[in-house]
GROMACS .gro file of C-alpha atoms in nm:
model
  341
    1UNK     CA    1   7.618 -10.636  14.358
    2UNK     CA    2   7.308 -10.506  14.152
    3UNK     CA    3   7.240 -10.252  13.902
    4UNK     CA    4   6.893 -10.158  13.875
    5UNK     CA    5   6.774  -9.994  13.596
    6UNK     CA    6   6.484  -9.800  13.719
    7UNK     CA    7   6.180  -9.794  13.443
    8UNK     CA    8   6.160  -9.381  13.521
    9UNK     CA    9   6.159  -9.266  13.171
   10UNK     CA   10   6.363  -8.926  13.243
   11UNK     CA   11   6.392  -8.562  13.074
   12UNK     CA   12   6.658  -8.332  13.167
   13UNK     CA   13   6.596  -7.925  13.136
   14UNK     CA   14   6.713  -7.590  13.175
   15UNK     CA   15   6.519  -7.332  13.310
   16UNK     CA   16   6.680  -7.005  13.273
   17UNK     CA   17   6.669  -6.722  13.587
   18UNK     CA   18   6.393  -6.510  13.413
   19UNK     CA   19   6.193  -6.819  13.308
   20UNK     CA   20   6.099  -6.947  13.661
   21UNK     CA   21   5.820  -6.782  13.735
   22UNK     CA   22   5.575  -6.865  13.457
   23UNK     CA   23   5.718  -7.232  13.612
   24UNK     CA   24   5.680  -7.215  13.951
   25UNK     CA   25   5.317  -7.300  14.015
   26UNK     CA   26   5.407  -7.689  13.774
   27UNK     CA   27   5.693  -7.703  14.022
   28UNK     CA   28   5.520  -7.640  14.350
   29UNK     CA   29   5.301  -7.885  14.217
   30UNK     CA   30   5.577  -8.121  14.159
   31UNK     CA   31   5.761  -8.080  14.510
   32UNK     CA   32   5.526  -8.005  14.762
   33UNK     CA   33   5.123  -8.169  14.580
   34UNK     CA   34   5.325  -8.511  14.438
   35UNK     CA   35   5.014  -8.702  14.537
   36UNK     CA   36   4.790  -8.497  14.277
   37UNK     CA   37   5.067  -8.608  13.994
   38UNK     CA   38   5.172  -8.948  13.874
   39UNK     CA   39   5.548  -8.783  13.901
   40UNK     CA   40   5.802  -9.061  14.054
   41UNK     CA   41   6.081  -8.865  14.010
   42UNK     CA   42   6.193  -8.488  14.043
   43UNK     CA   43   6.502  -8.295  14.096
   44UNK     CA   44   6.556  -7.940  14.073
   45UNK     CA   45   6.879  -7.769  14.132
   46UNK     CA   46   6.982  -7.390  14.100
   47UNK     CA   47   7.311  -7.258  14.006
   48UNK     CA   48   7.434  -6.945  13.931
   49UNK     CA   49   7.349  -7.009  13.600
   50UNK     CA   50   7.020  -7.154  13.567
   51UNK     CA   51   6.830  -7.408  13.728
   52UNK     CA   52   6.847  -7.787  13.574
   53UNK     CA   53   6.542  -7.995  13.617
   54UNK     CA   54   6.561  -8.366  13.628
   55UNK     CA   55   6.179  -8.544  13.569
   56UNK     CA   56   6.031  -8.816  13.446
   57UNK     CA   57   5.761  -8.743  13.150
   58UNK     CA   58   5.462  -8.748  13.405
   59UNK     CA   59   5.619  -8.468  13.602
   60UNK     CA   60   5.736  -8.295  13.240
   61UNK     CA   61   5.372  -8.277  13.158
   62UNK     CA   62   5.356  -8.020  13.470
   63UNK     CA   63   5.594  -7.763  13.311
   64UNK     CA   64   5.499  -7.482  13.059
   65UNK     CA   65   5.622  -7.467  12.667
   66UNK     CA   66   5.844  -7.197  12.677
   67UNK     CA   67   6.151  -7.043  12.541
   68UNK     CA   68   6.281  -6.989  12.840
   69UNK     CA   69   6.317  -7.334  12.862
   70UNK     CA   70   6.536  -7.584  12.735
   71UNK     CA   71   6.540  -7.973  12.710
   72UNK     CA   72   6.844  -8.237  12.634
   73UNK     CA   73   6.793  -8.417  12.300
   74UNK     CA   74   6.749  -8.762  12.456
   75UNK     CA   75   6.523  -8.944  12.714
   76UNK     CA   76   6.760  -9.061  12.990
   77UNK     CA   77   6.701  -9.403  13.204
   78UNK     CA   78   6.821  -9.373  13.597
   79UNK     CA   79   7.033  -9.677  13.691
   80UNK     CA   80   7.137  -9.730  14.058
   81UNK     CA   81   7.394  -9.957  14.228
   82UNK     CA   82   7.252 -10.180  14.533
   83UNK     CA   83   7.441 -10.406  14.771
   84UNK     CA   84   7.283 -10.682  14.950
   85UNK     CA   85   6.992 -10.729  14.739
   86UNK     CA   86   6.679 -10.523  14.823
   87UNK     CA   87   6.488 -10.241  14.632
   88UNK     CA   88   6.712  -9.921  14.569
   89UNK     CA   89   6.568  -9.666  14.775
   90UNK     CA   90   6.601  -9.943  15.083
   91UNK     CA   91   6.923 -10.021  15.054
   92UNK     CA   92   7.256  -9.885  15.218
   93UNK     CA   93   7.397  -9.644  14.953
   94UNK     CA   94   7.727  -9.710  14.744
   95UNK     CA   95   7.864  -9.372  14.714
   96UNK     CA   96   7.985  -9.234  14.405
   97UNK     CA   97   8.340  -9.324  14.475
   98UNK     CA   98   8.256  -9.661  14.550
   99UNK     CA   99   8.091  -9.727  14.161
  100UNK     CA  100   8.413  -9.493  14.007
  101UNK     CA  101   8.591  -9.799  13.887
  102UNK     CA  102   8.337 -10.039  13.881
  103UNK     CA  103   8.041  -9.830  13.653
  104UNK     CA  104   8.158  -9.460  13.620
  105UNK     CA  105   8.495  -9.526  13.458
  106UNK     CA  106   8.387  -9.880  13.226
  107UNK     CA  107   8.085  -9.600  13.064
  108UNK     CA  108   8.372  -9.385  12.976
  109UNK     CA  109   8.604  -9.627  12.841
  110UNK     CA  110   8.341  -9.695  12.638
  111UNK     CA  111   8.255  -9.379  12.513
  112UNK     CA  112   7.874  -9.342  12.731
  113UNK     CA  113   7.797  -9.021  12.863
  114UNK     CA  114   7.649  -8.999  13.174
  115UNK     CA  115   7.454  -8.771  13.406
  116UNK     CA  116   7.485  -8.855  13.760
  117UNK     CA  117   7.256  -8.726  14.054
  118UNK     CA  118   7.381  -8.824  14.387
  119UNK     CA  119   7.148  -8.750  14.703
  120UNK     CA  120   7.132  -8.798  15.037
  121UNK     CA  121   7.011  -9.174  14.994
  122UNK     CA  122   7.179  -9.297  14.740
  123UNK     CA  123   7.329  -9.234  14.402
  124UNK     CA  124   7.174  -9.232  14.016
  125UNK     CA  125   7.383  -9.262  13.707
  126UNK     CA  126   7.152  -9.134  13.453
  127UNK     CA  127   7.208  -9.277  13.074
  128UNK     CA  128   7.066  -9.232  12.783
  129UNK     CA  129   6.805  -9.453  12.680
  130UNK     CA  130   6.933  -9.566  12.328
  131UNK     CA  131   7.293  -9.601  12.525
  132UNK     CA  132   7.134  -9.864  12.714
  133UNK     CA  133   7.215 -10.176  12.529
  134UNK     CA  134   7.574 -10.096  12.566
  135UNK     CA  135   7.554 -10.028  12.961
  136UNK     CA  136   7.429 -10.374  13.007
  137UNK     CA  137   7.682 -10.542  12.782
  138UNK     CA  138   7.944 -10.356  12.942
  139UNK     CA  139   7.851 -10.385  13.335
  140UNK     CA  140   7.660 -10.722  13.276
  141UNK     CA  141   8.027 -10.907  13.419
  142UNK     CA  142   8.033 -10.684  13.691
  143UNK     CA  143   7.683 -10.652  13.826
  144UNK     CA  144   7.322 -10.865  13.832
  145UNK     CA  145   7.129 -10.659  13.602
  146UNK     CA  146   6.763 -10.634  13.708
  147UNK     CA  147   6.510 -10.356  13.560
  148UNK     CA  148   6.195 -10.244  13.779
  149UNK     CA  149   5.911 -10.286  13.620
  150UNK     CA  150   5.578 -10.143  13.750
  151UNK     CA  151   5.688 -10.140  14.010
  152UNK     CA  152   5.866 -10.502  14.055
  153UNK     CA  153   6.193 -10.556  14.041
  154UNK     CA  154   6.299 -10.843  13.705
  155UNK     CA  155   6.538 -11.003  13.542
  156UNK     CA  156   6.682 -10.724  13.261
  157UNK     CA  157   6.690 -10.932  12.954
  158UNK     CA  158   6.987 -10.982  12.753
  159UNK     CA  159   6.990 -10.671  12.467
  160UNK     CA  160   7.217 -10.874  12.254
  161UNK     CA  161   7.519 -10.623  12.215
  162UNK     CA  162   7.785 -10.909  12.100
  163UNK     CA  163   7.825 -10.910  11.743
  164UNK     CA  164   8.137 -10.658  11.668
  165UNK     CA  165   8.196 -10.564  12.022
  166UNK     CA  166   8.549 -10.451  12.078
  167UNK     CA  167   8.736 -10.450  12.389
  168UNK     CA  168   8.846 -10.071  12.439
  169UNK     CA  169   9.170 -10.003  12.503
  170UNK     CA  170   9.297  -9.816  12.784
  171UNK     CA  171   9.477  -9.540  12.711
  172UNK     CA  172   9.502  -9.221  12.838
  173UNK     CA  173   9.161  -9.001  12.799
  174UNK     CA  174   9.293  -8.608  12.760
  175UNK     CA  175   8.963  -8.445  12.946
  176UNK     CA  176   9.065  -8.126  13.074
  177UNK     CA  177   8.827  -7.891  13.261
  178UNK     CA  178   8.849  -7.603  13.434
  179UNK     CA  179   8.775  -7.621  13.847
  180UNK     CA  180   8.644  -7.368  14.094
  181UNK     CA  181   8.601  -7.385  14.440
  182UNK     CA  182   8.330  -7.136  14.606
  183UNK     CA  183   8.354  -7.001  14.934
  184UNK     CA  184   8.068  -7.211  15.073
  185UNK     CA  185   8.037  -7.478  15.301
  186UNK     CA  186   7.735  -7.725  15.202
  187UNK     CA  187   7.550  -8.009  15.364
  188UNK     CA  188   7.339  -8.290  15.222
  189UNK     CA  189   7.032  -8.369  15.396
  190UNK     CA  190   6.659  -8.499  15.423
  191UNK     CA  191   6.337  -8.439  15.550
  192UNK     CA  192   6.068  -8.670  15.633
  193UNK     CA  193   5.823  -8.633  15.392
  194UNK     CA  194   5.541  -8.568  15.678
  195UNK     CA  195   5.717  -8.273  15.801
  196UNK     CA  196   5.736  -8.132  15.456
  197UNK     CA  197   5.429  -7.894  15.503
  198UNK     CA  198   5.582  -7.799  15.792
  199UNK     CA  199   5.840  -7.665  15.625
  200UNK     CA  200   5.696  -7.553  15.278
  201UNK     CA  201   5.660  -7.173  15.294
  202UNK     CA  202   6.015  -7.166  15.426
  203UNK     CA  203   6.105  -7.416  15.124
  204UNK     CA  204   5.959  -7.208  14.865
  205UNK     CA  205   6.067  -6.892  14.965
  206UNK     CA  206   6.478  -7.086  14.954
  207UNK     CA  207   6.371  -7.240  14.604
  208UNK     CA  208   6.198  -6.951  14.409
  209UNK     CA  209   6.221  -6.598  14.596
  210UNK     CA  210   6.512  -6.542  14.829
  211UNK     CA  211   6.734  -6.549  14.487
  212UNK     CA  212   7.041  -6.553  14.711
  213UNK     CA  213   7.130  -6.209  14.691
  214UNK     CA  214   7.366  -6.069  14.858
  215UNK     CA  215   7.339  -5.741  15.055
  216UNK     CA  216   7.531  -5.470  14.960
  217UNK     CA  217   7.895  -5.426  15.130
  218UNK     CA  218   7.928  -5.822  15.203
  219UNK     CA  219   8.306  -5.941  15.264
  220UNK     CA  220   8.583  -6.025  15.053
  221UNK     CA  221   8.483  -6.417  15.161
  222UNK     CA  222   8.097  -6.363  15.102
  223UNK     CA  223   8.169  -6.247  14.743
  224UNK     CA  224   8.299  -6.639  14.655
  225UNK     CA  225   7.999  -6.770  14.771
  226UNK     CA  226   7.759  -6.894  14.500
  227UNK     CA  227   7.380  -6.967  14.438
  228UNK     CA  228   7.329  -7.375  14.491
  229UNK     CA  229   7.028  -7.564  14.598
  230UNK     CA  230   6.919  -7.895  14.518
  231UNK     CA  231   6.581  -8.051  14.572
  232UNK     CA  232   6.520  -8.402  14.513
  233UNK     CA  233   6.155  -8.618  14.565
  234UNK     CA  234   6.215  -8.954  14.422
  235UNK     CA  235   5.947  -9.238  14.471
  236UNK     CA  236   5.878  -9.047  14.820
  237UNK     CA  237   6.244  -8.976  14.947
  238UNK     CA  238   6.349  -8.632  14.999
  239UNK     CA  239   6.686  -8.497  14.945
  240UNK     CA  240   6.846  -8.155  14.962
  241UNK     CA  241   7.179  -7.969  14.956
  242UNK     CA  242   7.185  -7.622  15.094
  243UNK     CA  243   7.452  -7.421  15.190
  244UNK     CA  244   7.494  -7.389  15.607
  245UNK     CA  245   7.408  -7.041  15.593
  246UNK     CA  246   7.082  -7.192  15.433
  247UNK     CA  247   7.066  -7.496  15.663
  248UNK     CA  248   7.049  -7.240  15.930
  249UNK     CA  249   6.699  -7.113  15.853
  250UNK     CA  250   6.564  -7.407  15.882
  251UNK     CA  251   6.410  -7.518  16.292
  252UNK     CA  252   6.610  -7.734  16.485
  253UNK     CA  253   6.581  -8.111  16.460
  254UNK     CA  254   6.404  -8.087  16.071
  255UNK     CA  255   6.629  -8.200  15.879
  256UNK     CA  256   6.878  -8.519  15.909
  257UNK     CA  257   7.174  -8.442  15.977
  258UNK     CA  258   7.495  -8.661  16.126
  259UNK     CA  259   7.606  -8.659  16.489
  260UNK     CA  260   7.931  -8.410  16.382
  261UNK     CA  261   7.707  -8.191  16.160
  262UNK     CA  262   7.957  -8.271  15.848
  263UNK     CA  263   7.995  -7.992  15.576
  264UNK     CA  264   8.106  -8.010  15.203
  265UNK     CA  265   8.342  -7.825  15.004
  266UNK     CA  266   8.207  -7.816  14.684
  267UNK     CA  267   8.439  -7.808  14.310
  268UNK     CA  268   8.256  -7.685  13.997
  269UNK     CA  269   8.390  -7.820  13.683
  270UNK     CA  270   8.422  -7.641  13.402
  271UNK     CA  271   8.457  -7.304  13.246
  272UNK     CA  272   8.203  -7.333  12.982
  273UNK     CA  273   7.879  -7.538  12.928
  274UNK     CA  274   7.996  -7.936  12.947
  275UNK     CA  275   7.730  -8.021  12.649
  276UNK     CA  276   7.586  -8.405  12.723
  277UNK     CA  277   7.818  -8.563  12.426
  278UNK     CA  278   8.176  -8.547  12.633
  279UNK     CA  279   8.268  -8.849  12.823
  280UNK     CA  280   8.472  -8.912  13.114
  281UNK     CA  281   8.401  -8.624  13.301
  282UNK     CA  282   8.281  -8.762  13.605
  283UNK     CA  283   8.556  -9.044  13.574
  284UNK     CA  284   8.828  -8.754  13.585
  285UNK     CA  285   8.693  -8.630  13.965
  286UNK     CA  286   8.566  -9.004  14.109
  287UNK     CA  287   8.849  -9.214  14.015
  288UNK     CA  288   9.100  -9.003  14.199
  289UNK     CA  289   8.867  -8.993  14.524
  290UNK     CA  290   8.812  -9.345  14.467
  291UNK     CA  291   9.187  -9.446  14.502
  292UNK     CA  292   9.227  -9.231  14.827
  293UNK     CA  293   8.873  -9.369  14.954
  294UNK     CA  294   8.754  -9.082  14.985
  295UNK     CA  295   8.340  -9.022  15.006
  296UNK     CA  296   8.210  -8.746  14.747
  297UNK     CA  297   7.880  -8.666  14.623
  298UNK     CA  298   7.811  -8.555  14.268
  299UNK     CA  299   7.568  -8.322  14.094
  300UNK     CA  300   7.534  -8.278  13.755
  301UNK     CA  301   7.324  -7.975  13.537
  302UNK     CA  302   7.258  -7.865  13.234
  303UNK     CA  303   7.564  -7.700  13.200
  304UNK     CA  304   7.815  -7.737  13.483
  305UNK     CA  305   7.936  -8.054  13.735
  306UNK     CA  306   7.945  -8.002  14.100
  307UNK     CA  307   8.150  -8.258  14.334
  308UNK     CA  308   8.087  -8.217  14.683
  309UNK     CA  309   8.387  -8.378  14.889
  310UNK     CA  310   8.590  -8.349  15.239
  311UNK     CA  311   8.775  -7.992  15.220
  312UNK     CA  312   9.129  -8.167  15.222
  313UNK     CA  313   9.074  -8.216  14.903
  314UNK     CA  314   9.085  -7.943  14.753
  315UNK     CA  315   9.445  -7.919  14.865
  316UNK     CA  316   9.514  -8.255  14.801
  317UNK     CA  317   9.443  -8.219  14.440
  318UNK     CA  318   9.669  -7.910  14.410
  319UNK     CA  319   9.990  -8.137  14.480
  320UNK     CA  320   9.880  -8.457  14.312
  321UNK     CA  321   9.752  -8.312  13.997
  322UNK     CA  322   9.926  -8.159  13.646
  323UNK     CA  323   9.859  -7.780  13.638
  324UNK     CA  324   9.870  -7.496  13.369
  325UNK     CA  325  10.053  -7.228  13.518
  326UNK     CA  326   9.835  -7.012  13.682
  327UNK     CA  327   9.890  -6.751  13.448
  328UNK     CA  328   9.716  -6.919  13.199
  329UNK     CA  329   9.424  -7.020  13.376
  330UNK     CA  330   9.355  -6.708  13.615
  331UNK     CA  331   9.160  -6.808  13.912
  332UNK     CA  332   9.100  -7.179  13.816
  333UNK     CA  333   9.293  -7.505  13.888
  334UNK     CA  334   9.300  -7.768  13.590
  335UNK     CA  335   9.325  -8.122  13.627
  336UNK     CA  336   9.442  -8.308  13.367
  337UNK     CA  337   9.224  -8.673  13.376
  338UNK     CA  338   9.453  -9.018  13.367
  339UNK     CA  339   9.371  -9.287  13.221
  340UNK     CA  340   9.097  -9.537  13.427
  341UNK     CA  341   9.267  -9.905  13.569
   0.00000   0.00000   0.00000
């Protein structure tokens, strides 16, 4: 197989609730007007919390300074997996289960954070660019490493990362988190980018103004439901992940969608802000689902993770997983991580 390492030079943001207004006109921009930008690569996702943008400095040039807004300490490259040769966003995608032992769980062993983006075409392990030399010494026995360059996809060149490398042991990595399991149902989709002004009035109004509020006197199962939305427009793809409720708004035959109209259960992980320093955290969820074979999708932002797997598992995890007691962890389930094979 291939790892590409995409020459998208990549900033990661927060943009808090009150702050996305004096933002939405650079982000319109950035979504629905990419031909008046030199922006390859965009992703915005909203969460209860805030909404994480992912954007490569052209785009970043589109967005206001502001308070209200917050960037990670570190320019982050996008790698991507590819089988069969090909450019990345042509290819057949790996999954994020499929790279858990072979790229996701080698990073953590050797302590490399990453950000991952999956979407409806494929899947991005974002890394941080002075991490790189590293990630190539440690997947170079796995993978053909190639980096795209203007365009073209070349030979990455040997970094040099020998002198004083260790082999890491593998022993047991303690990441706990907290996970939480809304009451939504969510699919991941696409558009085709000519229908997209179509569509737009109905996207913005999902992305910026409908704020997912929730009328008063909902039921007991409403009140779990939380705010998600991802949009993604990378090098001309489209991908999004909406709720169904939110899927429903949207006219018939739009958006891709399988034959059996599959939904996701989604898990949040963790119970405070994950910081961009811990490792292993998206080896603790794909590893597991990787053993069962079991296809997942993963979102990370600025402050939380979000798998989005079959609902079985959910249960699954509640009898193969170590627990706290539930008195000690109220309404969340904790999974303790084991170490990676």
């Amino acid at each position: 197989m291939e790892l590409h390492i995409l020459e998208h030079s990549l900033k990661v943001a927060s943009i808090e609730k009150e702050g996305i207004q004096i933002c939405t006109h650079g982000l319109i921009k950035l979504a629905f007007l990419a031909s008046k930008t030199r922006c390859k690569f965009f992703s915005l996702t909203e969460t209860p919390e805030d909404y994480t943008i992912i954007v490569d400095e052209e785009g970043f040039k589109e967005l206001p300074q502001s308070d209200l807004i917050s960037v990670a300490d570190a320019t982050w490259l996008a790698l991507n997996v590819v089988s069969g040769g090909g450019n990345a966003s042509s290819s057949q995608p790996i999954g994020v289960t499929k790279i858990a032992k072979s790229v996701i769980a080698p990073l953590a062993d050797h302590n490399i954070s990453v950000f991952m983006l999956s979407t409806y075409q494929t899947d991005f392990i974002l890394v941080r660019e002075r991490d790189l030399p590293m990630v190539m010494h440690t997947l170079s026995s796995e993978f053909t490493l190639l980096r795209v360059v203007n365009g073209e996809t070349v030979a990455a060149h040997d970094l040099g990362v020998t002198n004083g490398f260790v082999k890491p042991k593998l022993v047991p990595r303690p990441v706990i988190h907290p996970l939480s399991s809304p009451g939504n149902m969510f699919c991941v989709t696409s558009l085709d980018p000519d229908t997209l002004p179509s569509v737009a009035t109905l996207l913005m109004d999902v992305m910026f103004y409908s704020g997912g509020s929730k009328e008063v006197g909902a039921s007991g199962e409403d009140s779990s439901h939380i705010r998600f939305f991802s949009f993604s427009l990378i090098e001309g793809y489209i991908s999004l992940v909406m709720d169904e409720q939110t899927a429903q708004r949207f006219p018939n035959n739009v958006l891709f969608t399988s034959a059996s109209g599959e939904l996701w259960k989604m898990v949040r992980i963790g119970g405070q802000p994950l910081g961009f320093d811990e490792c292993g955290i998206v080896a603790q969820i794909a590893e597991p689902l990787a053993t069962a074979d079991i296809p997942a999708y993963y979102i990370s932002t600025f402050k939380f993770d979000h798998a989005l797997e079959a609902e079985v598992l959910v249960h699954r995890w509640d009898r193969s997983a170590d627990f706290l007691p539930p008195s000690t962890i109220g309404p969340f389930c904790v999974l303790y991580r084991r170490s990676g094979s």
